[in-house]
CSV table of C-alpha atoms in Angstrom, one decimal:
chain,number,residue,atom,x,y,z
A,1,UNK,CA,94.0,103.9,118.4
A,2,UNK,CA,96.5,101.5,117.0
A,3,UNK,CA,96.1,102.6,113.5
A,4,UNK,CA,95.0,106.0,114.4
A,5,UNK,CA,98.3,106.9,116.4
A,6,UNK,CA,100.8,106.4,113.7
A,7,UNK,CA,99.5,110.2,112.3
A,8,UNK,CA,101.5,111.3,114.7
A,9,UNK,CA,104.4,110.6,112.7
A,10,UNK,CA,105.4,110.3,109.1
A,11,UNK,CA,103.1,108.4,107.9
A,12,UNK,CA,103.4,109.2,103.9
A,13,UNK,CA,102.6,106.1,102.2
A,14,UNK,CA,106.1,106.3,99.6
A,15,UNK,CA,107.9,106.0,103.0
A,16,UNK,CA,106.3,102.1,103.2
A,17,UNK,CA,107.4,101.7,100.1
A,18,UNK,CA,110.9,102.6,100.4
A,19,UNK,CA,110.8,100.9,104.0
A,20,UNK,CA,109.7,97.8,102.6
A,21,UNK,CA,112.5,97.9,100.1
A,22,UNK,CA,115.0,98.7,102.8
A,23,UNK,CA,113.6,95.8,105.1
A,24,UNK,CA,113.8,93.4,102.0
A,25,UNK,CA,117.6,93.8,101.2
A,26,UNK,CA,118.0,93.5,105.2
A,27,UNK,CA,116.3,89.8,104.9
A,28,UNK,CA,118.7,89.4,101.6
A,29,UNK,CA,122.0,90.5,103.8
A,30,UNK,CA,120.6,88.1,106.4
A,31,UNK,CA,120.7,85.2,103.9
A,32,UNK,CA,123.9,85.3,102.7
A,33,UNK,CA,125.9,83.8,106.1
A,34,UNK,CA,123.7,80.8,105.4
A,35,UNK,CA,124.1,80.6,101.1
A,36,UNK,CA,127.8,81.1,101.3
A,37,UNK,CA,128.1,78.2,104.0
A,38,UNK,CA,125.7,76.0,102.3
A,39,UNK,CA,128.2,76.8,98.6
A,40,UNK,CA,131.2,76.4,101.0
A,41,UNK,CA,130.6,72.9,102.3
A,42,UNK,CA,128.9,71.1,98.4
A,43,UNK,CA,129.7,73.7,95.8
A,44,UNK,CA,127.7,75.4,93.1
A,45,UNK,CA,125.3,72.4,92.9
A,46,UNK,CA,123.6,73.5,95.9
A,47,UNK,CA,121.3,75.8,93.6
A,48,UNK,CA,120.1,73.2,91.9
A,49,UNK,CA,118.7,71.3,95.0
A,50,UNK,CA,115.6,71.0,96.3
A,51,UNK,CA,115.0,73.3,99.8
A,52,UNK,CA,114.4,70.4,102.3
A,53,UNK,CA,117.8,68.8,100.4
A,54,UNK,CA,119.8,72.2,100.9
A,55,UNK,CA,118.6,72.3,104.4
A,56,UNK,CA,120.5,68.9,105.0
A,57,UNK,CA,123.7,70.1,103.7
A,58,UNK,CA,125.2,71.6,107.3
A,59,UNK,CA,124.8,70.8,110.8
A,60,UNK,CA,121.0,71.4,112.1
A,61,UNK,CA,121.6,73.6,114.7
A,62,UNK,CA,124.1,76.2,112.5
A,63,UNK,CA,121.3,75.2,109.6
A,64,UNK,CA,118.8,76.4,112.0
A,65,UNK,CA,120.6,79.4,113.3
A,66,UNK,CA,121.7,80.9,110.0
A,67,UNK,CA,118.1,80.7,109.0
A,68,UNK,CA,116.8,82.8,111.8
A,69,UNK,CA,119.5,84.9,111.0
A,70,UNK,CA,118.2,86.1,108.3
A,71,UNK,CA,115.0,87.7,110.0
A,72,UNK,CA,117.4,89.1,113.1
A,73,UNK,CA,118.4,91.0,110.5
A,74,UNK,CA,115.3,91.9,108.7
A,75,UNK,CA,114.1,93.2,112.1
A,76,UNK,CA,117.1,95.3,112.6
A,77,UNK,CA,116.2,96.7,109.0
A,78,UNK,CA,112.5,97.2,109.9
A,79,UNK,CA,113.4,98.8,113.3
A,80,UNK,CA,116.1,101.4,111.6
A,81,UNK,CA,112.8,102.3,109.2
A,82,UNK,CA,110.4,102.9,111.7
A,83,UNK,CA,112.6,104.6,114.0
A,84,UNK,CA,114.5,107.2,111.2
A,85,UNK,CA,112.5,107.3,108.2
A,86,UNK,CA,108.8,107.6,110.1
A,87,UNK,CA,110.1,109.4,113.2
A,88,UNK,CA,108.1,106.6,114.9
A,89,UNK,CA,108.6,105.3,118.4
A,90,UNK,CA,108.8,101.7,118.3
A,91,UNK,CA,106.4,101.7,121.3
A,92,UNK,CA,104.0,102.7,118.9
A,93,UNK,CA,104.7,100.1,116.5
A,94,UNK,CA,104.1,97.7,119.5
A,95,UNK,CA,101.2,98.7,121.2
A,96,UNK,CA,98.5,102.1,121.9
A,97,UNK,CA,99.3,101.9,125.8
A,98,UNK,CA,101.5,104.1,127.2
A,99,UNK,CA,103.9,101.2,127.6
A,100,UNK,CA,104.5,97.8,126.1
A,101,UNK,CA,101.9,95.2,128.0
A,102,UNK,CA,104.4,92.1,129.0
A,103,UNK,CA,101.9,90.5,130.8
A,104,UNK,CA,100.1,90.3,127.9
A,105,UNK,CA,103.1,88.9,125.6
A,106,UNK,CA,103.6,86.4,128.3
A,107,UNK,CA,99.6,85.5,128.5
A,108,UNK,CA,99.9,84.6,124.7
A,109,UNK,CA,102.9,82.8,124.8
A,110,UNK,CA,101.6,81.0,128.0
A,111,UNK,CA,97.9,80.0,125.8
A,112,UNK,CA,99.9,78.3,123.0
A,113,UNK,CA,102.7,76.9,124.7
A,114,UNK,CA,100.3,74.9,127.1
A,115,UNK,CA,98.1,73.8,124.3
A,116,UNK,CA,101.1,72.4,122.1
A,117,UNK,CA,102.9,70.5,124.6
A,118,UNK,CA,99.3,68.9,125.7
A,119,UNK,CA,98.2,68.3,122.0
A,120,UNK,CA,101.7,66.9,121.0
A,121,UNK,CA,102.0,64.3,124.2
A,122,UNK,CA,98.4,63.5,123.5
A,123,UNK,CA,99.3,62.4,119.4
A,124,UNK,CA,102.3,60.4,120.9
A,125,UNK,CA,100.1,58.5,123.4
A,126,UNK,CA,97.4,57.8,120.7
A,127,UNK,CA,99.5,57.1,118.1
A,128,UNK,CA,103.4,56.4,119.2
A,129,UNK,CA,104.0,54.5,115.6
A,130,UNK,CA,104.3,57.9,114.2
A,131,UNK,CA,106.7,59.3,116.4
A,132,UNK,CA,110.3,58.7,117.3
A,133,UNK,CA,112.5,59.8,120.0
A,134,UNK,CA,114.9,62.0,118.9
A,135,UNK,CA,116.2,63.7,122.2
A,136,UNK,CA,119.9,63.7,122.3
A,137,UNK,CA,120.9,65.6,125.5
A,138,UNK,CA,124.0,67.7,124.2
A,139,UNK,CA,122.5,68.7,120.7
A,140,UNK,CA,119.2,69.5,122.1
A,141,UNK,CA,121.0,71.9,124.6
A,142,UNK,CA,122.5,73.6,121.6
A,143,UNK,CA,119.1,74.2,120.1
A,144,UNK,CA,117.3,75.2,122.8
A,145,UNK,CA,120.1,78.1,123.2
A,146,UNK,CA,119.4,79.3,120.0
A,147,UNK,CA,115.8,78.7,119.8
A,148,UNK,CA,115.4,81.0,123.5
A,149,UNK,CA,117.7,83.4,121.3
A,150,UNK,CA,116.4,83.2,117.7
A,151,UNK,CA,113.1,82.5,117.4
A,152,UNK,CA,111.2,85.7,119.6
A,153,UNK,CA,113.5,87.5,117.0
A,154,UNK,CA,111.9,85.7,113.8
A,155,UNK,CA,108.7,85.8,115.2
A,156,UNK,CA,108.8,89.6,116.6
A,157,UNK,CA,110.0,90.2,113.1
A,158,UNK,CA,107.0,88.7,110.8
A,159,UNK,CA,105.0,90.4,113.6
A,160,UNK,CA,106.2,93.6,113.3
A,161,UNK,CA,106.6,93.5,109.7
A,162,UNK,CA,103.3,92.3,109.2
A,163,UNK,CA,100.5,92.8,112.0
A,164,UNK,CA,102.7,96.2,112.9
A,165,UNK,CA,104.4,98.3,110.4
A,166,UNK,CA,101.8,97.2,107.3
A,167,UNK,CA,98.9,97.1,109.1
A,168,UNK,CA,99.2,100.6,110.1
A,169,UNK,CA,100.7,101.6,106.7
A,170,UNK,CA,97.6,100.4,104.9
A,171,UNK,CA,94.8,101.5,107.6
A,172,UNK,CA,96.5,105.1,107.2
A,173,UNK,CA,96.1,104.9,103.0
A,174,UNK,CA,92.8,103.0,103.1
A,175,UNK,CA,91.5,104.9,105.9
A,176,UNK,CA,89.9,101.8,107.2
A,177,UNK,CA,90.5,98.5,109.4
A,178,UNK,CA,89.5,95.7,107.3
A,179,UNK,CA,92.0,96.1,104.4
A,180,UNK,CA,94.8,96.1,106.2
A,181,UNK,CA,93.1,92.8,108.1
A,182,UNK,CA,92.4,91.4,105.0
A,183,UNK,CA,95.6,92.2,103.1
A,184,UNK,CA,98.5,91.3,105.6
A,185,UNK,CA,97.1,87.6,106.4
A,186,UNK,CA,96.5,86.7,103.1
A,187,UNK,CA,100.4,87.9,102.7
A,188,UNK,CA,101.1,86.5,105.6
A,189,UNK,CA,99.9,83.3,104.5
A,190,UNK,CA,101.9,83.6,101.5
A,191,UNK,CA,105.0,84.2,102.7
A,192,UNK,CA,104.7,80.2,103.7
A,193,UNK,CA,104.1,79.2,100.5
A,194,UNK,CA,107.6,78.3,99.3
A,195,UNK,CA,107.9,76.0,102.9
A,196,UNK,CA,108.7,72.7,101.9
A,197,UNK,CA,105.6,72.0,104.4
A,198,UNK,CA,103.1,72.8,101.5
A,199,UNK,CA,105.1,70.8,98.9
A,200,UNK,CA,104.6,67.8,101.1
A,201,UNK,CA,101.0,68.5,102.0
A,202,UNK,CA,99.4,70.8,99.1
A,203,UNK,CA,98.0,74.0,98.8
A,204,UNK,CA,95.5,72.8,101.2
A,205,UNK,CA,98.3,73.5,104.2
A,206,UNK,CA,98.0,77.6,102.9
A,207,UNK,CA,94.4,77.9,104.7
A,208,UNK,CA,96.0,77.0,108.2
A,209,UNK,CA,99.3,79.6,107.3
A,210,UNK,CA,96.2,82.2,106.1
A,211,UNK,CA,93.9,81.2,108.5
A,212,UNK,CA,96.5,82.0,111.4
A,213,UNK,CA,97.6,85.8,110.0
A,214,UNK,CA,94.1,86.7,110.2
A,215,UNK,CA,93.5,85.2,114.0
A,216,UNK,CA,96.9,87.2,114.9
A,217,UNK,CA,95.3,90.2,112.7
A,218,UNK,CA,92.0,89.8,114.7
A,219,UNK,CA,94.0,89.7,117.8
A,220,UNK,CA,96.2,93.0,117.0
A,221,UNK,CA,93.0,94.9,116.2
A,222,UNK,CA,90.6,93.9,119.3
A,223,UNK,CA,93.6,94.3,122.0
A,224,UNK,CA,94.6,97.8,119.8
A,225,UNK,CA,98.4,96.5,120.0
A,226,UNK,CA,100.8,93.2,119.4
A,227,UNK,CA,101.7,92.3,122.8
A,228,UNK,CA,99.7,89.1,122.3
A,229,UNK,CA,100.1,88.2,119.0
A,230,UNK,CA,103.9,88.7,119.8
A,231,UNK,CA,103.9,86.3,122.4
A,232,UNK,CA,101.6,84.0,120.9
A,233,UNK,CA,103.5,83.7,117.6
A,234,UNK,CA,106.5,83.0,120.0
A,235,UNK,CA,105.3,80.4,121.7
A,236,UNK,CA,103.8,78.7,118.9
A,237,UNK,CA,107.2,78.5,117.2
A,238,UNK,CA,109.7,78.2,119.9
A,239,UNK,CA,107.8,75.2,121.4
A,240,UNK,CA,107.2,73.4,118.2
A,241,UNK,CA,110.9,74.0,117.4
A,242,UNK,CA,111.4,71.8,120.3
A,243,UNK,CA,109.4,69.5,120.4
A,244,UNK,CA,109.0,67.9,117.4
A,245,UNK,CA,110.4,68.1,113.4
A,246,UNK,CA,110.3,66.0,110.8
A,247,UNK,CA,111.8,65.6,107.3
A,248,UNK,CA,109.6,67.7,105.8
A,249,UNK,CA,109.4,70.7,107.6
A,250,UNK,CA,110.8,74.7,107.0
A,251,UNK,CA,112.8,73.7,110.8
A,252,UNK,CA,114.9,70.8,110.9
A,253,UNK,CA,115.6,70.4,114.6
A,254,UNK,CA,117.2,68.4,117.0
A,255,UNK,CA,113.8,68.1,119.0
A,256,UNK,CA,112.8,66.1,121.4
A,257,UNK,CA,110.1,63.7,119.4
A,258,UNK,CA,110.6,63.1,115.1
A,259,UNK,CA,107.4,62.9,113.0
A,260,UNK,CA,107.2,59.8,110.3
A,261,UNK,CA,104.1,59.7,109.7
A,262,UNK,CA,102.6,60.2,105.8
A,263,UNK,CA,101.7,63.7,105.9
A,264,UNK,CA,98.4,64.8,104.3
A,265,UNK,CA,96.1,68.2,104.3
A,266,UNK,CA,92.4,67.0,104.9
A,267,UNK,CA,90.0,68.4,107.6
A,268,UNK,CA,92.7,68.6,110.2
A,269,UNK,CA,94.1,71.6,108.3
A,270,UNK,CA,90.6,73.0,108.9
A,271,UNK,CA,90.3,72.4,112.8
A,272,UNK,CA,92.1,74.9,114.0
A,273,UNK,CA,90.6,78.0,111.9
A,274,UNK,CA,86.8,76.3,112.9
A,275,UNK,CA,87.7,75.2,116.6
A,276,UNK,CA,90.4,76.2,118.0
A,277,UNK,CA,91.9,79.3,116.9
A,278,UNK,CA,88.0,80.8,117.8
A,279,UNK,CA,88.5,79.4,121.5
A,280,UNK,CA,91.9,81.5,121.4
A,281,UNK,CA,89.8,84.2,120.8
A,282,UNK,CA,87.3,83.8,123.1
A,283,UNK,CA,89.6,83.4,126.0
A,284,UNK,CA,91.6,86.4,125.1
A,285,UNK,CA,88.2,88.2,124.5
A,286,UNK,CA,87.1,87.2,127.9
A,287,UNK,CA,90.4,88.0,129.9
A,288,UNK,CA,91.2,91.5,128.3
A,289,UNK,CA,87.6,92.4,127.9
A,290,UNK,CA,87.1,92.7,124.2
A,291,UNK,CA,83.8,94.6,122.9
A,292,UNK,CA,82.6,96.4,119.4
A,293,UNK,CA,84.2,93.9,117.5
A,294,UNK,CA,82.4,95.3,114.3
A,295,UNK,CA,84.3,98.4,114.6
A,296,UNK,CA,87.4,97.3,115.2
A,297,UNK,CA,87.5,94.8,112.6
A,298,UNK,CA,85.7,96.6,110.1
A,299,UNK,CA,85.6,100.5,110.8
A,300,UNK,CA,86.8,103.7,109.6
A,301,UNK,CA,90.4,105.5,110.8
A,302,UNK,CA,90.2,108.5,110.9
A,303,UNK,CA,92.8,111.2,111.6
A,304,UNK,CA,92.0,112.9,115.0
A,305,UNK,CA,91.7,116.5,114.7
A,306,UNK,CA,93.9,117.2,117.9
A,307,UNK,CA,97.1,115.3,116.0
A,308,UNK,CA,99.8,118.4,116.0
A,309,UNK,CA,102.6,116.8,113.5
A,310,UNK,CA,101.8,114.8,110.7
A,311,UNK,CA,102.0,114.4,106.7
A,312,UNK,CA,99.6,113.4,104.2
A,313,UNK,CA,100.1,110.2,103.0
């Protein structure tokens, strides 16, 4: 019913088109705050620098802020489409339920959140010569204002853009499930690859960044709405964000802990799509009752016959 319900609405497949336009010069408006400071504060050079380097040039926390900005922005863009150019509800972006499911955006959130802070003060007690403590009580209160602020808004934005607006876009022109699966995580994916994360560490780092659109895919399609890939997506983010960065990272925070270690992508890039992100899964599977996974992964939409306003696509 996810997919199926955006017949409702206008669903004609130029009006993704010129969404996605509209929502692209959002995210360019949104970058502009943060170029024009950047070219205020070393000049003209800046273009010529490498990302991480240009990431250096300002104070973290406005660094960080003007970045999120951008996709505050984009999701203002994306919202506007859905809401005057489909005629959609953005409840129906969000979920099939008659109402948005917090509980289950906080359930997500809750998973990831618990399993972060848990792995990342297990890697500091095994191996404390890669870490450093960079807590610094009056910076740290800056970024946790604008992480609690900005980062549900970046994250609600690659989810909506992404598991929400394009997944029902394609399942209405493809008339089926597994495109649209298979098709927004590997853009997903992509999207990362310009981080200076996979400079550092290699193409390798894209099968964790692909790996995780399709669990957050998989998720959107078994619970027929975001609410838990929107809080999961959160959480992951807003607690990494806090506790830990390192030089080499998209976020360059004033976290608690600072990674310098060697990076490298070998099997531990791999863990997490083989072990963990299954167990995610499975939980979520368990607590929400999950069943027919073939056909929700993999099966037709189809437009009910009962719909009484709609367009062909």
């Amino acid at each position: 019913m996810y997919i199926t319900q955006v017949f409702k609405y206008q669903y004609g497949f130029w009006r993704y088109i010129v969404g996605t336009i509209i929502v692209l010069a959002g995210i360019f408006i949104g970058q502009i705050p943060l170029l024009a400071a950047v070219v205020l504060e070393r000049g003209y050079d800046v273009m010529t620098m490498p990302q991480e380097e240009v990431l250096k040039v300002l104070d973290s926390n406005f660094t960080f802020f003007l970045m999120l900005l951008s996709f505050a922005v984009g999701l203002l863009a994306l919202l506007y489409v859905v809401k005057f150019l489909h005629d959609q509800p953005i409840r129906s972006l969000t979920t099939s339920r008659k109402k948005v499911d917090w509980g289950r955006i906080w359930f997500g959130f809750g998973l990831v959140a618990a399993f972060t802070i848990i792995v990342t003060i297990a890697e500091y007690l095994v191996n404390p010569q890669d870490f450093l403590i960079n807590f610094q009580p009056v910076p740290f209160a800056i970024l946790l204002v604008i992480a609690i602020v900005m980062i549900p808004l970046q994250t609600s934005f690659e989810e909506y853009l992404f598991r929400g607006y394009f997944m029902q876009g394609l399942g209405t022109l493809f008339k089926n499930r597994w495109v649209p699966l298979i098709v927004t995580s590997v853009c997903f994916g992509g999207l990362h690859f310009a981080n200076p994360e996979v400079t550092q560490m290699g193409n390798l780092i894209m099968i964790y960044y692909i790996g995780t659109g399709f669990m957050l895919g998989i998720m959107t399609l078994m619970d027929e709405g975001m609410e838990l890939a929107l809080g999961f997506h959160a959480g992951n983010n807003l607690i990494g964000a806090l506790l830990i960065t390192a030089d080499w990272t998209a976020f360059q925070t004033e976290s608690i802990f600072k990674d310098i270690s060697n990076p490298t992508a070998g099997f531990d890039v791999v863990i997490p799509i083989l072990i963990i992100y299954p167990l995610f899964l499975y939980i979520m599977a368990k607590k929400y009752g999950w069943k027919d996974w073939r056909n929700k992964l993999f099966g037709k939409v189809e437009k009910p016959e009962n719909i009484k306003f709609s367009e062909e696509a």
